[in-house]
């Protein structure tokens, strides 16, 4: 296809699966990552899984670099003809964002600004941005549509919201600039080979990696944050989406922006939810994980977590209408694939 995509944060959880899908789709890929929350060995695993497309001559490079390093970015953009950028690099833990707001604003907002500046300088005009369902704050209507009110309730969510607004302004001011703001709900699961998955450095913050670590005995028990929410079983409800479905959604988004889909191209500024449309409570996820994997996940009820939203479920219709995308993998696959990854690799490579 002879089109090069720059993927910031491409060694991370969603990034690594997306890079694999981009290579399978015939794109040349450049990964830019500082490995703050990933391990460089993931790149060799991607190569192994993408042997076939790589044997046809595709290019797959990486740069160990901070996305805020503007001088470094300039060198990368100078040396390559980049067709589009997928920007995953960032910090993503709600609790940590209360403790370290400076780091969150600096990395998430500063990184996005540095990247946009360099993209404009080199006339690279297609950007896919990793946003989050957290920009909806405490939604009034479930399932949530893209045109719902926006009002993030924690520092991490606020950094995503401000990046969305910043990129919207850039788009309004420059008719050549195209942005897709992708609002992910809760990505979980792993590649079915067990070679790619989620491997956070240190103690994970998200539910699924914690469930995996408890099931494997690496951690004694799971704390369920609150069982007094206004939901059927009292625990929070989320819309869990398999990371491979999400990765495929990124490829379709980029193809649409580059005019490579048979459907009409996305508008210059598009906002898309990526979720399944199905709500699952914390207890339901734990029960499903135990049942399909035949393991125990000892758990107890703990106080509510600051900044948690009771229910977040997507209306994913717009992604279907504009890209023909829908989630194909169910909660059972998410639990099985996450557990296979845990068993084959542990969370620490
Ligand atoms: P991740 O931590 O696994 O991946 C992020 C990658 O970015 C890591 O490889 C990390 O090393 C890298 N990185 C961090 N700071 C960097 C910097 N300053 N310069 C260069 N690289 C840097 O996270 P993920 O789950 O793959 O999330 C990817 C994106 O999606 C993030 O922007 C996140 O906010 C967003 N998102 C994630 C979720 C989720 O639940 N996983 C939900 C909504 C949105
Ligand atoms: N959760 C939990 N225990 C944990 C981690 C998470 O009960 O140790 C709950 C959390 O309160 C939320 C859901 O699991 O309701 C998903 O949390 P996660 O951090 O994975 O994603 P979020 O939707 O908060 O970004």
Short mmCIF file of C-alpha atoms and ligand atoms in Angstrom, two decimals:
data_model
loop_
_atom_site.label_atom_id
_atom_site.label_comp_id
_atom_site.label_asym_id
_atom_site.label_seq_id
_atom_site.Cartn_x
_atom_site.Cartn_y
_atom_site.Cartn_z
CA UNK A 1 0.00 0.00 0.00
CA UNK A 2 3.10 2.18 0.47
CA UNK A 3 1.60 4.32 3.23
CA UNK A 4 3.46 4.89 6.49
CA UNK A 5 1.65 5.27 9.79
CA UNK A 6 3.31 6.69 12.89
CA UNK A 7 1.98 5.07 16.06
CA UNK A 8 2.85 6.81 19.31
CA UNK A 9 2.57 4.48 22.30
CA UNK A 10 2.69 1.61 19.81
CA UNK A 11 4.34 -0.76 22.30
CA UNK A 12 1.47 -0.40 24.77
CA UNK A 13 -1.64 -2.48 25.22
CA UNK A 14 -3.94 -1.06 22.54
CA UNK A 15 -1.02 0.22 20.45
CA UNK A 16 0.66 -3.18 20.04
CA UNK A 17 -2.53 -4.88 18.83
CA UNK A 18 -3.22 -1.98 16.47
CA UNK A 19 0.31 -2.05 15.05
CA UNK A 20 -0.14 -5.74 14.26
CA UNK A 21 -3.45 -5.04 12.51
CA UNK A 22 -1.90 -2.14 10.55
CA UNK A 23 0.90 -4.41 9.31
CA UNK A 24 -1.64 -7.13 8.42
CA UNK A 25 -3.56 -4.45 6.48
CA UNK A 26 -0.43 -3.57 4.48
CA UNK A 27 0.73 -0.32 6.14
CA UNK A 28 4.36 0.47 6.89
CA UNK A 29 4.57 1.29 10.60
CA UNK A 30 6.80 3.45 12.79
CA UNK A 31 6.39 2.99 16.54
CA UNK A 32 7.37 5.81 18.86
CA UNK A 33 7.36 4.87 22.55
CA UNK A 34 9.41 5.67 25.65
CA UNK A 35 8.48 2.27 27.21
CA UNK A 36 7.24 3.94 30.36
CA UNK A 37 4.41 1.43 30.55
CA UNK A 38 5.50 -1.30 28.14
CA UNK A 39 8.40 -3.55 27.32
CA UNK A 40 10.50 -3.33 24.15
CA UNK A 41 10.20 -7.11 23.72
CA UNK A 42 6.65 -6.56 22.49
CA UNK A 43 8.11 -5.34 19.20
CA UNK A 44 9.74 -8.72 18.52
CA UNK A 45 6.43 -10.40 19.27
CA UNK A 46 4.65 -8.17 16.79
CA UNK A 47 7.31 -9.06 14.18
CA UNK A 48 6.75 -12.74 14.85
CA UNK A 49 3.00 -12.42 14.40
CA UNK A 50 3.39 -10.22 11.31
CA UNK A 51 5.96 -12.46 9.60
CA UNK A 52 3.86 -12.83 6.47
CA UNK A 53 3.22 -9.15 5.69
CA UNK A 54 6.77 -8.26 6.72
CA UNK A 55 8.15 -10.90 4.34
CA UNK A 56 6.42 -8.99 1.53
CA UNK A 57 8.69 -6.01 2.19
CA UNK A 58 6.71 -3.87 4.61
CA UNK A 59 8.73 -1.62 6.84
CA UNK A 60 8.44 -1.76 10.64
CA UNK A 61 10.64 0.62 12.64
CA UNK A 62 10.67 1.94 16.15
CA UNK A 63 12.09 4.93 18.02
CA UNK A 64 12.53 4.98 21.78
CA UNK A 65 11.42 8.52 22.40
CA UNK A 66 9.17 10.69 24.51
CA UNK A 67 6.28 12.12 22.51
CA UNK A 68 6.95 15.49 24.16
CA UNK A 69 10.44 15.52 22.64
CA UNK A 70 9.65 17.92 19.80
CA UNK A 71 13.19 17.99 18.42
CA UNK A 72 13.14 14.18 18.27
CA UNK A 73 9.75 14.20 16.56
CA UNK A 74 11.03 16.63 13.97
CA UNK A 75 13.88 14.25 13.10
CA UNK A 76 11.43 11.34 12.66
CA UNK A 77 9.09 13.40 10.48
CA UNK A 78 12.03 14.72 8.45
CA UNK A 79 13.26 11.20 7.70
CA UNK A 80 9.91 9.63 6.71
CA UNK A 81 6.93 10.40 4.55
CA UNK A 82 4.16 9.86 7.09
CA UNK A 83 0.60 9.47 5.82
CA UNK A 84 -1.15 9.50 9.18
CA UNK A 85 -0.62 9.28 12.92
CA UNK A 86 -2.35 7.25 15.62
CA UNK A 87 -1.66 8.85 18.99
CA UNK A 88 -1.88 6.38 21.88
CA UNK A 89 1.06 7.57 24.02
CA UNK A 90 -0.13 8.83 27.36
CA UNK A 91 -0.94 8.14 30.98
CA UNK A 92 -4.27 6.48 31.74
CA UNK A 93 -4.96 5.69 35.40
CA UNK A 94 -7.77 7.59 37.12
CA UNK A 95 -6.45 7.18 40.69
CA UNK A 96 -2.89 8.12 39.72
CA UNK A 97 -4.18 11.21 37.93
CA UNK A 98 -5.47 12.60 41.24
CA UNK A 99 -2.01 12.12 42.78
CA UNK A 100 0.00 13.34 39.79
CA UNK A 101 -2.06 15.93 37.87
CA UNK A 102 1.10 17.65 36.60
CA UNK A 103 2.40 14.47 34.99
CA UNK A 104 -1.01 13.79 33.43
CA UNK A 105 -1.44 17.28 31.98
CA UNK A 106 2.16 17.40 30.86
CA UNK A 107 2.20 14.02 29.11
CA UNK A 108 -1.33 13.87 27.77
CA UNK A 109 -1.88 17.51 26.83
CA UNK A 110 1.77 18.51 26.29
CA UNK A 111 2.42 15.37 24.23
CA UNK A 112 -0.62 15.97 22.02
CA UNK A 113 0.33 19.61 21.47
CA UNK A 114 3.93 18.74 20.56
CA UNK A 115 2.73 16.10 18.13
CA UNK A 116 0.15 18.39 16.49
CA UNK A 117 2.75 21.15 16.09
CA UNK A 118 5.16 18.82 14.31
CA UNK A 119 2.41 17.28 12.17
CA UNK A 120 1.41 20.73 10.97
CA UNK A 121 5.02 21.71 10.34
CA UNK A 122 5.42 18.70 8.05
CA UNK A 123 1.94 18.95 6.54
CA UNK A 124 0.86 15.56 7.92
CA UNK A 125 -2.87 15.98 8.21
CA UNK A 126 -4.51 12.77 9.47
CA UNK A 127 -4.60 12.16 13.21
CA UNK A 128 -6.43 9.42 15.09
CA UNK A 129 -6.62 10.36 18.76
CA UNK A 130 -7.16 7.97 21.72
CA UNK A 131 -9.87 9.51 23.79
CA UNK A 132 -11.98 7.90 26.47
CA UNK A 133 -15.56 7.41 27.58
CA UNK A 134 -14.51 9.33 30.68
CA UNK A 135 -15.09 12.58 28.74
CA UNK A 136 -18.82 11.96 29.25
CA UNK A 137 -18.49 12.42 33.01
CA UNK A 138 -21.72 11.33 34.69
CA UNK A 139 -23.87 10.71 31.62
CA UNK A 140 -27.58 11.48 31.84
CA UNK A 141 -28.59 8.92 29.22
CA UNK A 142 -27.35 5.35 28.76
CA UNK A 143 -26.30 4.12 26.21
CA UNK A 144 -24.19 7.18 25.51
CA UNK A 145 -24.21 8.87 22.12
CA UNK A 146 -21.34 10.94 20.81
CA UNK A 147 -23.37 14.16 21.04
CA UNK A 148 -23.99 13.74 24.79
CA UNK A 149 -22.88 16.46 27.18
CA UNK A 150 -19.16 16.37 28.03
CA UNK A 151 -17.90 16.89 31.57
CA UNK A 152 -15.02 14.75 32.82
CA UNK A 153 -14.98 14.17 36.57
CA UNK A 154 -11.33 13.27 37.17
CA UNK A 155 -7.98 14.73 36.08
CA UNK A 156 -7.23 11.94 33.58
CA UNK A 157 -10.61 12.39 31.90
CA UNK A 158 -10.12 16.16 31.87
CA UNK A 159 -6.80 15.79 30.00
CA UNK A 160 -8.61 13.77 27.32
CA UNK A 161 -11.42 16.31 27.10
CA UNK A 162 -9.03 19.24 26.76
CA UNK A 163 -7.07 17.38 24.05
CA UNK A 164 -10.34 16.85 22.17
CA UNK A 165 -11.09 20.57 22.41
CA UNK A 166 -7.56 21.52 21.38
CA UNK A 167 -7.65 19.23 18.33
CA UNK A 168 -11.10 20.55 17.41
CA UNK A 169 -9.70 24.09 17.42
CA UNK A 170 -6.76 23.02 15.24
CA UNK A 171 -9.19 21.37 12.85
CA UNK A 172 -11.42 24.45 12.63
CA UNK A 173 -8.43 26.65 11.88
CA UNK A 174 -6.87 24.46 9.18
CA UNK A 175 -9.08 22.97 6.50
CA UNK A 176 -6.45 20.39 5.57
CA UNK A 177 -6.24 18.91 9.09
CA UNK A 178 -8.36 15.80 9.81
CA UNK A 179 -8.96 14.35 13.24
CA UNK A 180 -10.81 11.30 14.49
CA UNK A 181 -11.53 11.42 18.21
CA UNK A 182 -12.07 7.83 19.29
CA UNK A 183 -13.77 7.41 22.63
CA UNK A 184 -12.91 3.96 23.93
CA UNK A 185 -15.02 2.36 26.56
CA UNK A 186 -13.17 -0.43 28.46
CA UNK A 187 -10.64 -2.30 26.32
CA UNK A 188 -9.71 -5.74 27.69
CA UNK A 189 -8.62 -9.15 26.37
CA UNK A 190 -5.52 -9.99 24.36
CA UNK A 191 -4.40 -11.39 21.03
CA UNK A 192 -5.62 -14.99 20.69
CA UNK A 193 -2.02 -16.25 20.23
CA UNK A 194 -1.21 -15.27 23.82
CA UNK A 195 1.77 -13.30 22.47
CA UNK A 196 0.34 -9.80 22.92
CA UNK A 197 -1.62 -8.49 25.86
CA UNK A 198 -1.68 -5.93 28.61
CA UNK A 199 1.56 -5.70 30.57
CA UNK A 200 1.51 -2.62 32.76
CA UNK A 201 4.65 -1.80 34.70
CA UNK A 202 4.08 -1.93 38.46
CA UNK A 203 0.69 -2.50 40.04
CA UNK A 204 -2.07 -2.46 37.43
CA UNK A 205 -4.94 -0.02 37.85
CA UNK A 206 -7.49 -1.55 35.53
CA UNK A 207 -9.87 -4.31 36.48
CA UNK A 208 -8.99 -7.10 34.01
CA UNK A 209 -5.22 -7.25 34.65
CA UNK A 210 -5.95 -7.25 38.37
CA UNK A 211 -8.45 -10.09 37.95
CA UNK A 212 -5.79 -12.03 36.01
CA UNK A 213 -3.14 -11.45 38.67
CA UNK A 214 -5.49 -12.54 41.46
CA UNK A 215 -6.54 -15.65 39.52
CA UNK A 216 -2.88 -16.60 39.02
CA UNK A 217 -2.09 -16.13 42.71
CA UNK A 218 0.21 -13.19 42.04
CA UNK A 219 -2.13 -11.10 44.20
CA UNK A 220 -4.16 -12.35 47.16
CA UNK A 221 -7.52 -10.84 46.32
CA UNK A 222 -9.44 -8.34 44.26
CA UNK A 223 -11.07 -5.34 45.90
CA UNK A 224 -14.39 -4.53 44.28
CA UNK A 225 -14.76 -0.78 44.60
CA UNK A 226 -18.27 -0.30 45.95
CA UNK A 227 -21.38 -2.49 45.86
CA UNK A 228 -23.83 0.25 46.77
CA UNK A 229 -24.23 1.86 43.34
CA UNK A 230 -27.67 2.13 41.79
CA UNK A 231 -27.18 -0.93 39.57
CA UNK A 232 -28.73 -4.43 39.72
CA UNK A 233 -25.94 -5.97 41.82
CA UNK A 234 -24.64 -2.68 43.26
CA UNK A 235 -21.28 -2.73 41.40
CA UNK A 236 -20.27 -0.37 38.60
CA UNK A 237 -21.21 -1.14 35.04
CA UNK A 238 -18.84 -0.76 32.10
CA UNK A 239 -18.84 -1.57 28.40
CA UNK A 240 -15.89 -3.95 27.97
CA UNK A 241 -14.55 -4.19 24.43
CA UNK A 242 -12.06 -6.74 23.11
CA UNK A 243 -8.76 -5.07 22.24
CA UNK A 244 -8.66 -6.81 18.84
CA UNK A 245 -12.05 -5.34 17.90
CA UNK A 246 -10.71 -1.97 18.97
CA UNK A 247 -7.48 -2.42 16.98
CA UNK A 248 -9.51 -3.25 13.87
CA UNK A 249 -11.59 -0.13 14.49
CA UNK A 250 -8.41 1.96 14.32
CA UNK A 251 -7.40 0.49 10.99
CA UNK A 252 -10.85 1.17 9.54
CA UNK A 253 -10.76 4.73 10.90
CA UNK A 254 -7.40 5.43 9.33
CA UNK A 255 -8.36 3.79 6.04
CA UNK A 256 -11.48 5.93 5.93
CA UNK A 257 -9.49 9.11 6.59
CA UNK A 258 -7.05 8.18 3.83
CA UNK A 259 -9.91 7.46 1.42
CA UNK A 260 -9.16 3.72 1.35
CA UNK A 261 -12.61 2.44 2.37
CA UNK A 262 -15.46 1.88 -0.03
CA UNK A 263 -17.76 3.85 2.33
CA UNK A 264 -17.75 7.68 2.21
CA UNK A 265 -14.71 9.05 4.06
CA UNK A 266 -15.18 10.25 7.66
CA UNK A 267 -15.84 13.95 8.02
CA UNK A 268 -12.83 16.14 8.80
CA UNK A 269 -13.57 16.07 12.51
CA UNK A 270 -15.19 12.83 13.56
CA UNK A 271 -16.08 11.58 16.99
CA UNK A 272 -16.73 7.88 17.41
CA UNK A 273 -17.60 5.67 20.36
CA UNK A 274 -15.88 2.30 20.44
CA UNK A 275 -17.79 -0.10 22.65
CA UNK A 276 -20.11 -3.10 22.34
CA UNK A 277 -23.27 -1.44 23.63
CA UNK A 278 -23.50 -4.09 26.38
CA UNK A 279 -23.16 -3.15 30.05
CA UNK A 280 -21.37 -5.59 32.37
CA UNK A 281 -21.02 -5.14 36.13
CA UNK A 282 -17.79 -5.76 38.02
CA UNK A 283 -19.36 -8.81 39.67
CA UNK A 284 -20.59 -10.15 36.32
CA UNK A 285 -17.11 -9.83 34.84
CA UNK A 286 -15.55 -11.67 37.78
CA UNK A 287 -18.22 -14.41 37.62
CA UNK A 288 -17.72 -14.85 33.86
CA UNK A 289 -13.92 -14.99 34.25
CA UNK A 290 -14.20 -17.67 36.95
CA UNK A 291 -16.71 -19.74 34.98
CA UNK A 292 -15.04 -19.75 31.54
CA UNK A 293 -11.52 -20.18 32.85
CA UNK A 294 -12.43 -22.52 35.73
CA UNK A 295 -10.41 -20.50 38.22
CA UNK A 296 -11.16 -18.68 41.44
CA UNK A 297 -10.83 -14.91 41.82
CA UNK A 298 -11.03 -14.26 45.58
CA UNK A 299 -12.60 -10.86 46.12
CA UNK A 300 -14.05 -8.60 48.76
CA UNK A 301 -16.00 -5.36 48.75
CA UNK A 302 -13.97 -2.20 49.32
CA UNK A 303 -15.07 1.46 49.50
CA UNK A 304 -15.94 3.28 46.28
CA UNK A 305 -12.97 4.57 44.28
CA UNK A 306 -12.68 8.36 43.92
CA UNK A 307 -13.79 9.60 40.53
CA UNK A 308 -15.58 6.38 39.50
CA UNK A 309 -18.67 6.77 37.34
CA UNK A 310 -21.47 4.26 38.12
CA UNK A 311 -22.46 3.33 34.54
CA UNK A 312 -20.71 3.82 31.19
CA UNK A 313 -22.14 2.03 28.19
CA UNK A 314 -21.66 3.08 24.56
CA UNK A 315 -24.09 3.53 21.77
CA UNK A 316 -21.69 2.29 19.05
CA UNK A 317 -24.06 2.79 16.10
CA UNK A 318 -22.14 5.69 14.59
CA UNK A 319 -18.97 3.58 14.18
CA UNK A 320 -21.09 0.96 12.41
CA UNK A 321 -22.78 3.48 10.14
CA UNK A 322 -19.62 5.34 9.19
CA UNK A 323 -17.05 2.52 9.13
CA UNK A 324 -19.07 -0.69 9.02
CA UNK A 325 -17.39 -1.50 12.37
CA UNK A 326 -18.92 -3.46 15.17
CA UNK A 327 -17.49 -5.48 18.03
CA UNK A 328 -17.42 -9.18 17.15
CA UNK A 329 -15.94 -10.69 20.30
CA UNK A 330 -17.96 -11.28 23.46
CA UNK A 331 -17.16 -11.22 27.19
CA UNK A 332 -16.28 -14.92 27.13
CA UNK A 333 -13.53 -14.33 24.52
CA UNK A 334 -12.31 -11.30 26.46
CA UNK A 335 -11.93 -13.39 29.64
CA UNK A 336 -10.41 -16.39 27.85
CA UNK A 337 -7.89 -14.34 25.88
CA UNK A 338 -6.86 -12.26 28.90
CA UNK A 339 -6.31 -15.44 30.92
CA UNK A 340 -4.32 -17.15 28.13
CA UNK A 341 -2.06 -14.10 27.97
CA UNK A 342 -1.63 -14.12 31.76
CA UNK A 343 -0.81 -17.82 31.84
CA UNK A 344 1.67 -17.69 28.98
CA UNK A 345 3.45 -14.52 30.01
CA UNK A 346 2.50 -13.31 33.42
CA UNK A 347 2.05 -9.58 33.39
CA UNK A 348 5.76 -8.94 33.55
CA UNK A 349 7.56 -9.94 30.39
P1 LIG B 1 -0.59 1.67 27.70
O1 LIG B 1 -0.05 2.32 28.92
O2 LIG B 1 -0.53 0.19 27.61
O3 LIG B 1 0.09 2.26 26.40
C1 LIG B 1 0.56 3.58 26.33
C2 LIG B 1 1.94 3.53 25.71
O4 LIG B 1 2.43 4.86 25.66
C3 LIG B 1 2.94 2.71 26.55
O5 LIG B 1 3.66 1.85 25.71
C4 LIG B 1 3.84 3.78 27.18
O6 LIG B 1 5.14 3.30 27.38
C5 LIG B 1 3.77 4.88 26.14
N1 LIG B 1 4.01 6.21 26.69
C6 LIG B 1 3.54 6.75 27.83
N2 LIG B 1 3.99 8.01 27.97
C7 LIG B 1 4.74 8.28 26.88
C8 LIG B 1 5.48 9.40 26.43
N3 LIG B 1 5.51 10.53 27.15
N4 LIG B 1 6.14 9.32 25.27
C9 LIG B 1 6.11 8.18 24.52
N5 LIG B 1 5.45 7.08 24.90
C10 LIG B 1 4.77 7.12 26.06
O7 LIG B 1 -2.08 2.19 27.55
P2 LIG B 1 -3.24 1.69 26.58
O8 LIG B 1 -4.25 0.98 27.40
O9 LIG B 1 -2.67 1.01 25.40
O10 LIG B 1 -3.87 3.09 26.18
C11 LIG B 1 -3.50 3.77 24.99
C12 LIG B 1 -4.25 5.07 24.90
O11 LIG B 1 -5.65 4.82 24.98
C13 LIG B 1 -3.93 6.05 26.03
O12 LIG B 1 -3.88 7.35 25.49
C14 LIG B 1 -5.11 5.91 26.96
O13 LIG B 1 -5.35 7.09 27.69
C15 LIG B 1 -6.23 5.63 25.99
N6 LIG B 1 -7.33 4.87 26.59
C16 LIG B 1 -7.08 3.68 27.20
C17 LIG B 1 -8.11 3.00 27.82
C18 LIG B 1 -7.87 1.70 28.54
O14 LIG B 1 -8.68 1.32 29.38
N7 LIG B 1 -6.81 0.97 28.26
C19 LIG B 1 -9.41 3.52 27.79
C20 LIG B 1 -9.63 4.75 27.16
C21 LIG B 1 -8.57 5.42 26.55
N1 LIG B 2 -12.56 -1.90 39.70
C1 LIG B 2 -12.68 -2.62 40.88
N2 LIG B 2 -11.53 -3.05 41.47
C2 LIG B 2 -10.30 -2.81 40.97
C3 LIG B 2 -10.19 -2.07 39.75
C4 LIG B 2 -11.36 -1.63 39.14
O1 LIG B 2 -13.77 -2.85 41.39
O2 LIG B 2 -9.29 -3.22 41.57
C5 LIG B 2 -13.80 -1.42 39.06
C6 LIG B 2 -13.83 0.11 38.93
O3 LIG B 2 -14.42 0.65 40.08
C7 LIG B 2 -14.70 0.29 37.69
C8 LIG B 2 -14.44 -0.98 36.86
O4 LIG B 2 -13.82 -1.92 37.74
O5 LIG B 2 -16.05 0.28 38.06
C9 LIG B 2 -13.51 -0.72 35.69
O6 LIG B 2 -12.36 -0.05 36.19
P1 LIG B 2 -11.10 0.26 35.29
O7 LIG B 2 -10.11 0.98 36.15
O8 LIG B 2 -10.64 -1.00 34.64
O9 LIG B 2 -11.67 1.20 34.14
P2 LIG B 2 -12.37 2.65 34.22
O10 LIG B 2 -13.72 2.45 33.62
O11 LIG B 2 -12.43 3.10 35.62
O12 LIG B 2 -11.50 3.50 33.37
#
